[in-house]
């Protein structure tokens, strides 16, 4: 992945990847090509009108989905639409922290939000953890290179860890952030447990800003109940912003079902 860091204007630029991984684009392209071949063969050799209509529809659907993914990927990209950076900034803007001490980014991906935090808080020690699953284009080396290029490697560290069970003691950090991670933890449908695990490693009085699909009822069911449980646990200040896609500067087409809808932010102090 480090090879993909581009050399432009005589300086290296960070490579923050994309929430639509290259692997997914490759799979969709392959499916589209297969449907194209099937469509072509049907048109050439079949006499069945039904089969011709069916393969035409399948091919068009594949082209549409592939085209849509390319569009969204471009909208997300740091060098094009920049939506990933805007959403990271939105998370950071909700973190009421003085920047003194240690910050954790749960599920840091390419390290983009961790590094943004390190740049925003000049004295902070920032740690990013991720399990860097095979589906994603991210890895630890990439995060470290990005921190180096951005000039914050002395205050940023990255390590492999699991959001289900973080390898940190209770109350280790002064601030915690996380963006679009819990819904991706497919081996744990108990999303409340994931939020609790993140907050476990936050010091009492520490600041948090967590952003995920909290308004998506299929994933989070009754999020108000989760908020009530967290309050009952003694979280001193807890704010919930539902459907943040309505506030964020997001192109309408990125808000389609299955893409960025039902977003939500919780922030405050433990
Ligand atoms: C949509 S990406 C978001 C990455 C980053 N937070 C960002 O905003 O750019 C989801 C991330 O969650 C990570 N992830 C999924 N399950 C995880 C787990 N159990 N522990 C840690 N990270 C996990 C993935 O590896 C991936 O980097």
PDB file of C-alpha atoms and ligand atoms in Angstrom:
ATOM      1  CA  UNK A   1       0.000   0.000   0.000  1.00  0.00           C
ATOM      2  CA  UNK A   2       2.897   2.373   0.688  1.00  0.00           C
ATOM      3  CA  UNK A   3       3.795   2.252  -3.035  1.00  0.00           C
ATOM      4  CA  UNK A   4       0.511   3.996  -3.798  1.00  0.00           C
ATOM      5  CA  UNK A   5       1.570   7.185  -2.040  1.00  0.00           C
ATOM      6  CA  UNK A   6       1.975   9.587  -4.918  1.00  0.00           C
ATOM      7  CA  UNK A   7       4.837  11.913  -5.532  1.00  0.00           C
ATOM      8  CA  UNK A   8       3.520  15.269  -6.656  1.00  0.00           C
ATOM      9  CA  UNK A   9       5.062  18.738  -6.645  1.00  0.00           C
ATOM     10  CA  UNK A  10       8.206  17.205  -5.197  1.00  0.00           C
ATOM     11  CA  UNK A  11       6.514  16.010  -2.047  1.00  0.00           C
ATOM     12  CA  UNK A  12       4.809  12.891  -0.852  1.00  0.00           C
ATOM     13  CA  UNK A  13       1.111  13.016  -0.159  1.00  0.00           C
ATOM     14  CA  UNK A  14      -0.739  10.840   2.334  1.00  0.00           C
ATOM     15  CA  UNK A  15      -2.831   7.975   0.991  1.00  0.00           C
ATOM     16  CA  UNK A  16      -6.051   7.808   2.989  1.00  0.00           C
ATOM     17  CA  UNK A  17      -7.860   5.258   0.830  1.00  0.00           C
ATOM     18  CA  UNK A  18     -11.608   5.109   0.426  1.00  0.00           C
ATOM     19  CA  UNK A  19     -14.658   3.718   2.224  1.00  0.00           C
ATOM     20  CA  UNK A  20     -15.474   1.949  -1.065  1.00  0.00           C
ATOM     21  CA  UNK A  21     -12.519  -0.453  -1.177  1.00  0.00           C
ATOM     22  CA  UNK A  22     -10.705  -1.265  -4.433  1.00  0.00           C
ATOM     23  CA  UNK A  23     -11.642  -4.916  -3.867  1.00  0.00           C
ATOM     24  CA  UNK A  24     -15.351  -4.082  -3.980  1.00  0.00           C
ATOM     25  CA  UNK A  25     -14.873  -2.061  -7.187  1.00  0.00           C
ATOM     26  CA  UNK A  26     -13.013  -5.055  -8.675  1.00  0.00           C
ATOM     27  CA  UNK A  27     -15.809  -7.476  -7.726  1.00  0.00           C
ATOM     28  CA  UNK A  28     -18.486  -5.193  -9.219  1.00  0.00           C
ATOM     29  CA  UNK A  29     -16.459  -4.714 -12.407  1.00  0.00           C
ATOM     30  CA  UNK A  30     -16.047  -8.491 -12.767  1.00  0.00           C
ATOM     31  CA  UNK A  31     -19.793  -9.047 -12.307  1.00  0.00           C
ATOM     32  CA  UNK A  32     -20.551  -6.342 -14.896  1.00  0.00           C
ATOM     33  CA  UNK A  33     -18.154  -7.953 -17.398  1.00  0.00           C
ATOM     34  CA  UNK A  34     -19.675 -11.404 -16.837  1.00  0.00           C
ATOM     35  CA  UNK A  35     -23.182  -9.996 -17.429  1.00  0.00           C
ATOM     36  CA  UNK A  36     -21.888  -8.226 -20.541  1.00  0.00           C
ATOM     37  CA  UNK A  37     -20.566 -11.515 -21.962  1.00  0.00           C
ATOM     38  CA  UNK A  38     -23.820 -13.338 -21.077  1.00  0.00           C
ATOM     39  CA  UNK A  39     -25.810 -10.473 -22.626  1.00  0.00           C
ATOM     40  CA  UNK A  40     -23.711 -10.594 -25.837  1.00  0.00           C
ATOM     41  CA  UNK A  41     -23.975 -14.375 -26.147  1.00  0.00           C
ATOM     42  CA  UNK A  42     -27.730 -14.276 -25.581  1.00  0.00           C
ATOM     43  CA  UNK A  43     -28.183 -11.603 -28.239  1.00  0.00           C
ATOM     44  CA  UNK A  44     -26.071 -13.574 -30.738  1.00  0.00           C
ATOM     45  CA  UNK A  45     -27.292 -17.111 -30.161  1.00  0.00           C
ATOM     46  CA  UNK A  46     -30.581 -17.178 -28.261  1.00  0.00           C
ATOM     47  CA  UNK A  47     -34.001 -17.073 -29.854  1.00  0.00           C
ATOM     48  CA  UNK A  48     -35.809 -16.561 -26.567  1.00  0.00           C
ATOM     49  CA  UNK A  49     -37.152 -12.997 -26.172  1.00  0.00           C
ATOM     50  CA  UNK A  50     -37.607 -13.562 -22.437  1.00  0.00           C
ATOM     51  CA  UNK A  51     -33.953 -14.534 -22.017  1.00  0.00           C
ATOM     52  CA  UNK A  52     -32.849 -11.514 -24.073  1.00  0.00           C
ATOM     53  CA  UNK A  53     -34.929  -9.143 -21.926  1.00  0.00           C
ATOM     54  CA  UNK A  54     -33.669 -10.783 -18.736  1.00  0.00           C
ATOM     55  CA  UNK A  55     -29.963 -10.615 -19.648  1.00  0.00           C
ATOM     56  CA  UNK A  56     -30.376  -7.017 -20.885  1.00  0.00           C
ATOM     57  CA  UNK A  57     -31.940  -6.023 -17.565  1.00  0.00           C
ATOM     58  CA  UNK A  58     -29.246  -7.816 -15.562  1.00  0.00           C
ATOM     59  CA  UNK A  59     -26.481  -6.168 -17.579  1.00  0.00           C
ATOM     60  CA  UNK A  60     -28.043  -2.696 -17.218  1.00  0.00           C
ATOM     61  CA  UNK A  61     -28.510  -3.226 -13.466  1.00  0.00           C
ATOM     62  CA  UNK A  62     -24.833  -4.230 -13.120  1.00  0.00           C
ATOM     63  CA  UNK A  63     -23.715  -1.163 -15.133  1.00  0.00           C
ATOM     64  CA  UNK A  64     -25.899   1.069 -12.966  1.00  0.00           C
ATOM     65  CA  UNK A  65     -24.570  -0.333  -9.665  1.00  0.00           C
ATOM     66  CA  UNK A  66     -20.962  -0.183 -10.866  1.00  0.00           C
ATOM     67  CA  UNK A  67     -21.398   3.408 -12.101  1.00  0.00           C
ATOM     68  CA  UNK A  68     -23.068   4.422  -8.849  1.00  0.00           C
ATOM     69  CA  UNK A  69     -20.206   2.984  -6.779  1.00  0.00           C
ATOM     70  CA  UNK A  70     -17.642   4.852  -8.897  1.00  0.00           C
ATOM     71  CA  UNK A  71     -19.604   8.070  -8.381  1.00  0.00           C
ATOM     72  CA  UNK A  72     -19.820   7.586  -4.590  1.00  0.00           C
ATOM     73  CA  UNK A  73     -16.152   6.577  -4.375  1.00  0.00           C
ATOM     74  CA  UNK A  74     -15.205   9.820  -6.102  1.00  0.00           C
ATOM     75  CA  UNK A  75     -17.476  11.842  -3.795  1.00  0.00           C
ATOM     76  CA  UNK A  76     -15.791  10.208  -0.754  1.00  0.00           C
ATOM     77  CA  UNK A  77     -12.231  10.621  -2.050  1.00  0.00           C
ATOM     78  CA  UNK A  78      -9.908  13.076  -0.301  1.00  0.00           C
ATOM     79  CA  UNK A  79      -8.621  14.306  -3.685  1.00  0.00           C
ATOM     80  CA  UNK A  80     -12.039  14.715  -5.322  1.00  0.00           C
ATOM     81  CA  UNK A  81     -15.337  15.258  -3.456  1.00  0.00           C
ATOM     82  CA  UNK A  82     -13.564  15.151  -0.103  1.00  0.00           C
ATOM     83  CA  UNK A  83     -16.572  13.835   1.841  1.00  0.00           C
ATOM     84  CA  UNK A  84     -14.430  11.567   4.022  1.00  0.00           C
ATOM     85  CA  UNK A  85     -12.415  14.551   5.230  1.00  0.00           C
ATOM     86  CA  UNK A  86     -15.571  16.623   5.820  1.00  0.00           C
ATOM     87  CA  UNK A  87     -17.113  13.866   7.924  1.00  0.00           C
ATOM     88  CA  UNK A  88     -13.892  13.441   9.934  1.00  0.00           C
ATOM     89  CA  UNK A  89     -13.865  17.180  10.586  1.00  0.00           C
ATOM     90  CA  UNK A  90     -17.499  16.970  11.720  1.00  0.00           C
ATOM     91  CA  UNK A  91     -16.528  14.299  14.275  1.00  0.00           C
ATOM     92  CA  UNK A  92     -13.597  16.394  15.471  1.00  0.00           C
ATOM     93  CA  UNK A  93     -15.785  19.508  15.753  1.00  0.00           C
ATOM     94  CA  UNK A  94     -17.947  17.644  18.273  1.00  0.00           C
ATOM     95  CA  UNK A  95     -15.074  16.671  20.525  1.00  0.00           C
ATOM     96  CA  UNK A  96     -15.078  19.092  23.460  1.00  0.00           C
ATOM     97  CA  UNK A  97     -11.470  18.501  24.494  1.00  0.00           C
ATOM     98  CA  UNK A  98      -8.527  20.752  25.408  1.00  0.00           C
ATOM     99  CA  UNK A  99      -6.071  18.424  23.621  1.00  0.00           C
ATOM    100  CA  UNK A 100      -4.050  17.644  26.740  1.00  0.00           C
ATOM    101  CA  UNK A 101      -3.279  13.953  27.146  1.00  0.00           C
ATOM    102  CA  UNK A 102      -4.051  10.824  25.135  1.00  0.00           C
ATOM    103  CA  UNK A 103      -6.649  10.243  22.415  1.00  0.00           C
ATOM    104  CA  UNK A 104      -7.842   6.932  20.961  1.00  0.00           C
ATOM    105  CA  UNK A 105      -9.398   6.458  17.496  1.00  0.00           C
ATOM    106  CA  UNK A 106     -11.287   3.134  17.403  1.00  0.00           C
ATOM    107  CA  UNK A 107     -11.238   1.538  13.925  1.00  0.00           C
ATOM    108  CA  UNK A 108      -8.813   4.091  12.463  1.00  0.00           C
ATOM    109  CA  UNK A 109      -8.615   2.587   8.937  1.00  0.00           C
ATOM    110  CA  UNK A 110      -5.915   4.574   7.114  1.00  0.00           C
ATOM    111  CA  UNK A 111      -5.310   6.802  10.153  1.00  0.00           C
ATOM    112  CA  UNK A 112      -7.009   9.828   8.579  1.00  0.00           C
ATOM    113  CA  UNK A 113      -9.091  10.817  11.633  1.00  0.00           C
ATOM    114  CA  UNK A 114      -6.298   9.965  14.110  1.00  0.00           C
ATOM    115  CA  UNK A 115      -3.891  12.194  12.181  1.00  0.00           C
ATOM    116  CA  UNK A 116      -6.483  14.962  11.840  1.00  0.00           C
ATOM    117  CA  UNK A 117      -6.837  14.892  15.646  1.00  0.00           C
ATOM    118  CA  UNK A 118      -3.044  15.002  16.104  1.00  0.00           C
ATOM    119  CA  UNK A 119      -2.856  18.043  13.816  1.00  0.00           C
ATOM    120  CA  UNK A 120      -5.740  19.770  15.614  1.00  0.00           C
ATOM    121  CA  UNK A 121      -4.363  19.119  19.115  1.00  0.00           C
ATOM    122  CA  UNK A 122      -0.661  20.004  19.015  1.00  0.00           C
ATOM    123  CA  UNK A 123       0.143  18.440  22.409  1.00  0.00           C
ATOM    124  CA  UNK A 124      -1.950  15.285  22.141  1.00  0.00           C
ATOM    125  CA  UNK A 125      -0.632  11.725  21.944  1.00  0.00           C
ATOM    126  CA  UNK A 126      -2.918   9.977  19.444  1.00  0.00           C
ATOM    127  CA  UNK A 127      -3.406   6.219  19.096  1.00  0.00           C
ATOM    128  CA  UNK A 128      -5.302   4.523  16.285  1.00  0.00           C
ATOM    129  CA  UNK A 129      -6.397   0.910  16.505  1.00  0.00           C
ATOM    130  CA  UNK A 130      -7.939  -1.294  13.852  1.00  0.00           C
ATOM    131  CA  UNK A 131      -8.170  -4.989  13.031  1.00  0.00           C
ATOM    132  CA  UNK A 132      -7.386  -4.102   9.381  1.00  0.00           C
ATOM    133  CA  UNK A 133      -9.642  -6.779   7.932  1.00  0.00           C
ATOM    134  CA  UNK A 134      -8.964  -8.290   4.488  1.00  0.00           C
ATOM    135  CA  UNK A 135     -11.934  -6.501   2.925  1.00  0.00           C
ATOM    136  CA  UNK A 136     -10.345  -3.092   3.469  1.00  0.00           C
ATOM    137  CA  UNK A 137      -7.461  -1.353   1.670  1.00  0.00           C
ATOM    138  CA  UNK A 138      -6.004  -0.190   4.989  1.00  0.00           C
ATOM    139  CA  UNK A 139      -3.076  -1.383   7.103  1.00  0.00           C
ATOM    140  CA  UNK A 140      -0.813  -0.312   9.961  1.00  0.00           C
ATOM    141  CA  UNK A 141       2.155   0.589   7.741  1.00  0.00           C
ATOM    142  CA  UNK A 142      -0.076   2.875   5.685  1.00  0.00           C
ATOM    143  CA  UNK A 143      -1.194   4.702   8.858  1.00  0.00           C
ATOM    144  CA  UNK A 144       2.397   5.118  10.006  1.00  0.00           C
ATOM    145  CA  UNK A 145       3.513   6.440   6.617  1.00  0.00           C
ATOM    146  CA  UNK A 146       0.602   8.885   6.564  1.00  0.00           C
ATOM    147  CA  UNK A 147       1.510  10.188  10.032  1.00  0.00           C
ATOM    148  CA  UNK A 148       5.110  10.590   8.910  1.00  0.00           C
ATOM    149  CA  UNK A 149       4.116  12.523   5.771  1.00  0.00           C
ATOM    150  CA  UNK A 150       1.770  14.731   7.793  1.00  0.00           C
ATOM    151  CA  UNK A 151       4.588  15.474  10.281  1.00  0.00           C
ATOM    152  CA  UNK A 152       2.896  13.994  13.356  1.00  0.00           C
ATOM    153  CA  UNK A 153       4.564  10.577  13.612  1.00  0.00           C
ATOM    154  CA  UNK A 154       6.216  11.521  16.925  1.00  0.00           C
ATOM    155  CA  UNK A 155       2.744  11.821  18.526  1.00  0.00           C
ATOM    156  CA  UNK A 156       0.831   9.131  16.601  1.00  0.00           C
ATOM    157  CA  UNK A 157       0.945   5.385  17.085  1.00  0.00           C
ATOM    158  CA  UNK A 158      -1.074   2.617  15.466  1.00  0.00           C
ATOM    159  CA  UNK A 159      -1.671  -0.940  16.524  1.00  0.00           C
ATOM    160  CA  UNK A 160      -3.790  -3.934  15.674  1.00  0.00           C
ATOM    161  CA  UNK A 161      -6.645  -4.391  18.120  1.00  0.00           C
ATOM    162  CA  UNK A 162     -10.296  -5.415  18.250  1.00  0.00           C
ATOM    163  CA  UNK A 163     -13.097  -2.948  18.975  1.00  0.00           C
ATOM    164  CA  UNK A 164     -14.929  -5.805  20.736  1.00  0.00           C
ATOM    165  CA  UNK A 165     -12.246  -6.107  23.403  1.00  0.00           C
ATOM    166  CA  UNK A 166      -9.673  -3.332  23.453  1.00  0.00           C
ATOM    167  CA  UNK A 167      -6.267  -4.174  24.881  1.00  0.00           C
ATOM    168  CA  UNK A 168      -6.212  -1.126  27.130  1.00  0.00           C
ATOM    169  CA  UNK A 169      -6.947  -0.783  30.813  1.00  0.00           C
ATOM    170  CA  UNK A 170     -10.076   1.026  32.009  1.00  0.00           C
ATOM    171  CA  UNK A 171      -9.788   4.833  31.839  1.00  0.00           C
ATOM    172  CA  UNK A 172      -6.563   4.968  29.800  1.00  0.00           C
ATOM    173  CA  UNK A 173      -7.511   7.839  27.455  1.00  0.00           C
ATOM    174  CA  UNK A 174      -8.510  11.485  27.856  1.00  0.00           C
ATOM    175  CA  UNK A 175     -10.523  11.462  24.619  1.00  0.00           C
ATOM    176  CA  UNK A 176     -11.972   8.852  22.253  1.00  0.00           C
ATOM    177  CA  UNK A 177     -13.288   9.161  18.706  1.00  0.00           C
ATOM    178  CA  UNK A 178     -14.655   6.643  16.234  1.00  0.00           C
ATOM    179  CA  UNK A 179     -16.201   6.979  12.802  1.00  0.00           C
ATOM    180  CA  UNK A 180     -18.261   4.414  10.833  1.00  0.00           C
ATOM    181  CA  UNK A 181     -16.817   1.405  12.639  1.00  0.00           C
ATOM    182  CA  UNK A 182     -19.381  -0.317  14.880  1.00  0.00           C
ATOM    183  CA  UNK A 183     -21.728  -1.228  11.990  1.00  0.00           C
ATOM    184  CA  UNK A 184     -18.721  -2.853  10.303  1.00  0.00           C
ATOM    185  CA  UNK A 185     -18.044  -5.126  13.278  1.00  0.00           C
ATOM    186  CA  UNK A 186     -19.996  -7.978  11.737  1.00  0.00           C
ATOM    187  CA  UNK A 187     -19.199 -10.547  14.397  1.00  0.00           C
ATOM    188  CA  UNK A 188     -21.004  -8.513  17.058  1.00  0.00           C
ATOM    189  CA  UNK A 189     -24.667  -7.527  16.643  1.00  0.00           C
ATOM    190  CA  UNK A 190     -24.622  -6.043  20.174  1.00  0.00           C
ATOM    191  CA  UNK A 191     -23.704  -2.493  19.163  1.00  0.00           C
ATOM    192  CA  UNK A 192     -24.338  -1.147  22.663  1.00  0.00           C
ATOM    193  CA  UNK A 193     -21.539  -3.424  23.930  1.00  0.00           C
ATOM    194  CA  UNK A 194     -19.162  -1.928  21.336  1.00  0.00           C
ATOM    195  CA  UNK A 195     -19.955   1.640  22.421  1.00  0.00           C
ATOM    196  CA  UNK A 196     -19.520   0.643  26.062  1.00  0.00           C
ATOM    197  CA  UNK A 197     -16.166  -0.968  25.290  1.00  0.00           C
ATOM    198  CA  UNK A 198     -14.946   2.273  23.680  1.00  0.00           C
ATOM    199  CA  UNK A 199     -16.154   4.317  26.651  1.00  0.00           C
ATOM    200  CA  UNK A 200     -14.593   1.841  29.116  1.00  0.00           C
ATOM    201  CA  UNK A 201     -11.095   3.000  28.147  1.00  0.00           C
ATOM    202  CA  UNK A 202     -12.052   6.695  28.497  1.00  0.00           C
ATOM    203  CA  UNK A 203     -11.190   8.471  31.753  1.00  0.00           C
ATOM    204  CA  UNK A 204     -14.024   9.830  33.890  1.00  0.00           C
ATOM    205  CA  UNK A 205     -14.615  13.364  32.594  1.00  0.00           C
ATOM    206  CA  UNK A 206     -12.887  12.557  29.275  1.00  0.00           C
ATOM    207  CA  UNK A 207     -14.403  13.701  25.975  1.00  0.00           C
ATOM    208  CA  UNK A 208     -15.915  11.484  23.289  1.00  0.00           C
ATOM    209  CA  UNK A 209     -17.313  11.909  19.773  1.00  0.00           C
ATOM    210  CA  UNK A 210     -18.624   8.724  18.167  1.00  0.00           C
ATOM    211  CA  UNK A 211     -20.227   8.674  14.722  1.00  0.00           C
ATOM    212  CA  UNK A 212     -21.934   5.692  13.119  1.00  0.00           C
ATOM    213  CA  UNK A 213     -25.274   4.571  11.685  1.00  0.00           C
ATOM    214  CA  UNK A 214     -26.980   5.246  15.038  1.00  0.00           C
ATOM    215  CA  UNK A 215     -30.260   6.285  13.360  1.00  0.00           C
ATOM    216  CA  UNK A 216     -30.414   3.062  11.347  1.00  0.00           C
ATOM    217  CA  UNK A 217     -33.074   0.994  13.108  1.00  0.00           C
ATOM    218  CA  UNK A 218     -32.021  -2.284  11.460  1.00  0.00           C
ATOM    219  CA  UNK A 219     -28.578  -2.022  13.023  1.00  0.00           C
ATOM    220  CA  UNK A 220     -29.258  -0.116  16.257  1.00  0.00           C
ATOM    221  CA  UNK A 221     -32.949  -0.948  16.777  1.00  0.00           C
ATOM    222  CA  UNK A 222     -33.946   1.385  19.636  1.00  0.00           C
ATOM    223  CA  UNK A 223     -31.053   3.811  20.002  1.00  0.00           C
ATOM    224  CA  UNK A 224     -32.902   5.888  22.648  1.00  0.00           C
ATOM    225  CA  UNK A 225     -32.749   2.861  24.962  1.00  0.00           C
ATOM    226  CA  UNK A 226     -28.980   2.639  24.421  1.00  0.00           C
ATOM    227  CA  UNK A 227     -28.670   6.336  25.309  1.00  0.00           C
ATOM    228  CA  UNK A 228     -30.725   5.806  28.466  1.00  0.00           C
ATOM    229  CA  UNK A 229     -28.499   2.879  29.478  1.00  0.00           C
ATOM    230  CA  UNK A 230     -25.368   4.989  28.963  1.00  0.00           C
ATOM    231  CA  UNK A 231     -26.842   7.811  31.026  1.00  0.00           C
ATOM    232  CA  UNK A 232     -27.793   5.349  33.765  1.00  0.00           C
ATOM    233  CA  UNK A 233     -24.154   4.170  33.708  1.00  0.00           C
ATOM    234  CA  UNK A 234     -23.144   7.671  34.800  1.00  0.00           C
ATOM    235  CA  UNK A 235     -22.016   9.324  31.540  1.00  0.00           C
ATOM    236  CA  UNK A 236     -22.097  12.911  32.771  1.00  0.00           C
ATOM    237  CA  UNK A 237     -22.855  14.682  29.481  1.00  0.00           C
ATOM    238  CA  UNK A 238     -24.360  12.927  26.491  1.00  0.00           C
ATOM    239  CA  UNK A 239     -25.734  14.503  23.325  1.00  0.00           C
ATOM    240  CA  UNK A 240     -27.270  12.653  20.399  1.00  0.00           C
ATOM    241  CA  UNK A 241     -27.540  14.157  16.925  1.00  0.00           C
ATOM    242  CA  UNK A 242     -29.747  11.860  14.812  1.00  0.00           C
ATOM    243  CA  UNK A 243     -29.547  11.710  11.003  1.00  0.00           C
ATOM    244  CA  UNK A 244     -26.366  13.721  10.695  1.00  0.00           C
ATOM    245  CA  UNK A 245     -26.555  13.257   6.912  1.00  0.00           C
ATOM    246  CA  UNK A 246     -29.124  16.086   7.020  1.00  0.00           C
ATOM    247  CA  UNK A 247     -26.530  18.458   8.541  1.00  0.00           C
ATOM    248  CA  UNK A 248     -23.425  17.322   6.699  1.00  0.00           C
ATOM    249  CA  UNK A 249     -22.655  18.753   3.234  1.00  0.00           C
ATOM    250  CA  UNK A 250     -23.385  15.440   1.500  1.00  0.00           C
ATOM    251  CA  UNK A 251     -24.464  15.042  -2.133  1.00  0.00           C
ATOM    252  CA  UNK A 252     -28.003  13.626  -2.271  1.00  0.00           C
ATOM    253  CA  UNK A 253     -26.828  10.588  -4.227  1.00  0.00           C
ATOM    254  CA  UNK A 254     -24.542   9.476  -1.370  1.00  0.00           C
ATOM    255  CA  UNK A 255     -27.628   9.266   0.863  1.00  0.00           C
ATOM    256  CA  UNK A 256     -29.272   6.336  -0.914  1.00  0.00           C
ATOM    257  CA  UNK A 257     -30.459   3.278   1.065  1.00  0.00           C
ATOM    258  CA  UNK A 258     -27.478   1.048   1.861  1.00  0.00           C
ATOM    259  CA  UNK A 259     -25.090   3.982   1.578  1.00  0.00           C
ATOM    260  CA  UNK A 260     -24.818   6.882   4.047  1.00  0.00           C
ATOM    261  CA  UNK A 261     -28.270   7.113   5.610  1.00  0.00           C
ATOM    262  CA  UNK A 262     -29.427   6.778   9.204  1.00  0.00           C
ATOM    263  CA  UNK A 263     -26.231   8.353  10.486  1.00  0.00           C
ATOM    264  CA  UNK A 264     -25.907   9.670  14.011  1.00  0.00           C
ATOM    265  CA  UNK A 265     -23.431  11.208  16.416  1.00  0.00           C
ATOM    266  CA  UNK A 266     -23.064  10.859  20.166  1.00  0.00           C
ATOM    267  CA  UNK A 267     -20.720  13.204  21.931  1.00  0.00           C
ATOM    268  CA  UNK A 268     -20.085  14.601  25.382  1.00  0.00           C
ATOM    269  CA  UNK A 269     -18.091  13.812  28.529  1.00  0.00           C
ATOM    270  CA  UNK A 270     -17.881  10.580  30.475  1.00  0.00           C
TER     271      UNK A 270
HETATM  272  C1  LIG B   1     -15.710   2.370   7.038  1.00  0.00           C
HETATM  273  S1  LIG B   1     -14.116   2.032   7.678  1.00  0.00           S
HETATM  274  C2  LIG B   1     -13.861   3.495   8.650  1.00  0.00           C
HETATM  275  C3  LIG B   1     -12.403   3.788   8.882  1.00  0.00           C
HETATM  276  C4  LIG B   1     -12.104   5.087   9.612  1.00  0.00           C
HETATM  277  N1  LIG B   1     -12.716   5.112  10.913  1.00  0.00           N
HETATM  278  C5  LIG B   1     -12.545   6.264   8.806  1.00  0.00           C
HETATM  279  O1  LIG B   1     -13.450   7.004   9.248  1.00  0.00           O
HETATM  280  O2  LIG B   1     -11.992   6.496   7.727  1.00  0.00           O
HETATM  281  C6  LIG B   1     -14.466   0.798   8.919  1.00  0.00           C
HETATM  282  C7  LIG B   1     -13.223   0.382   9.664  1.00  0.00           C
HETATM  283  O3  LIG B   1     -13.638  -0.445  10.764  1.00  0.00           O
HETATM  284  C8  LIG B   1     -12.618  -1.400  10.972  1.00  0.00           C
HETATM  285  N2  LIG B   1     -13.124  -2.495  11.812  1.00  0.00           N
HETATM  286  C9  LIG B   1     -14.132  -3.346  11.544  1.00  0.00           C
HETATM  287  N3  LIG B   1     -14.284  -4.233  12.551  1.00  0.00           N
HETATM  288  C10 LIG B   1     -13.350  -3.921  13.489  1.00  0.00           C
HETATM  289  C11 LIG B   1     -13.012  -4.466  14.757  1.00  0.00           C
HETATM  290  N4  LIG B   1     -13.651  -5.528  15.271  1.00  0.00           N
HETATM  291  N5  LIG B   1     -12.008  -3.879  15.457  1.00  0.00           N
HETATM  292  C12 LIG B   1     -11.352  -2.814  14.958  1.00  0.00           C
HETATM  293  N6  LIG B   1     -11.634  -2.266  13.753  1.00  0.00           N
HETATM  294  C13 LIG B   1     -12.615  -2.812  13.031  1.00  0.00           C
HETATM  295  C14 LIG B   1     -12.257  -1.815   9.555  1.00  0.00           C
HETATM  296  O4  LIG B   1     -11.019  -2.504   9.498  1.00  0.00           O
HETATM  297  C15 LIG B   1     -12.230  -0.456   8.859  1.00  0.00           C
HETATM  298  O5  LIG B   1     -10.970   0.126   8.911  1.00  0.00           O
END
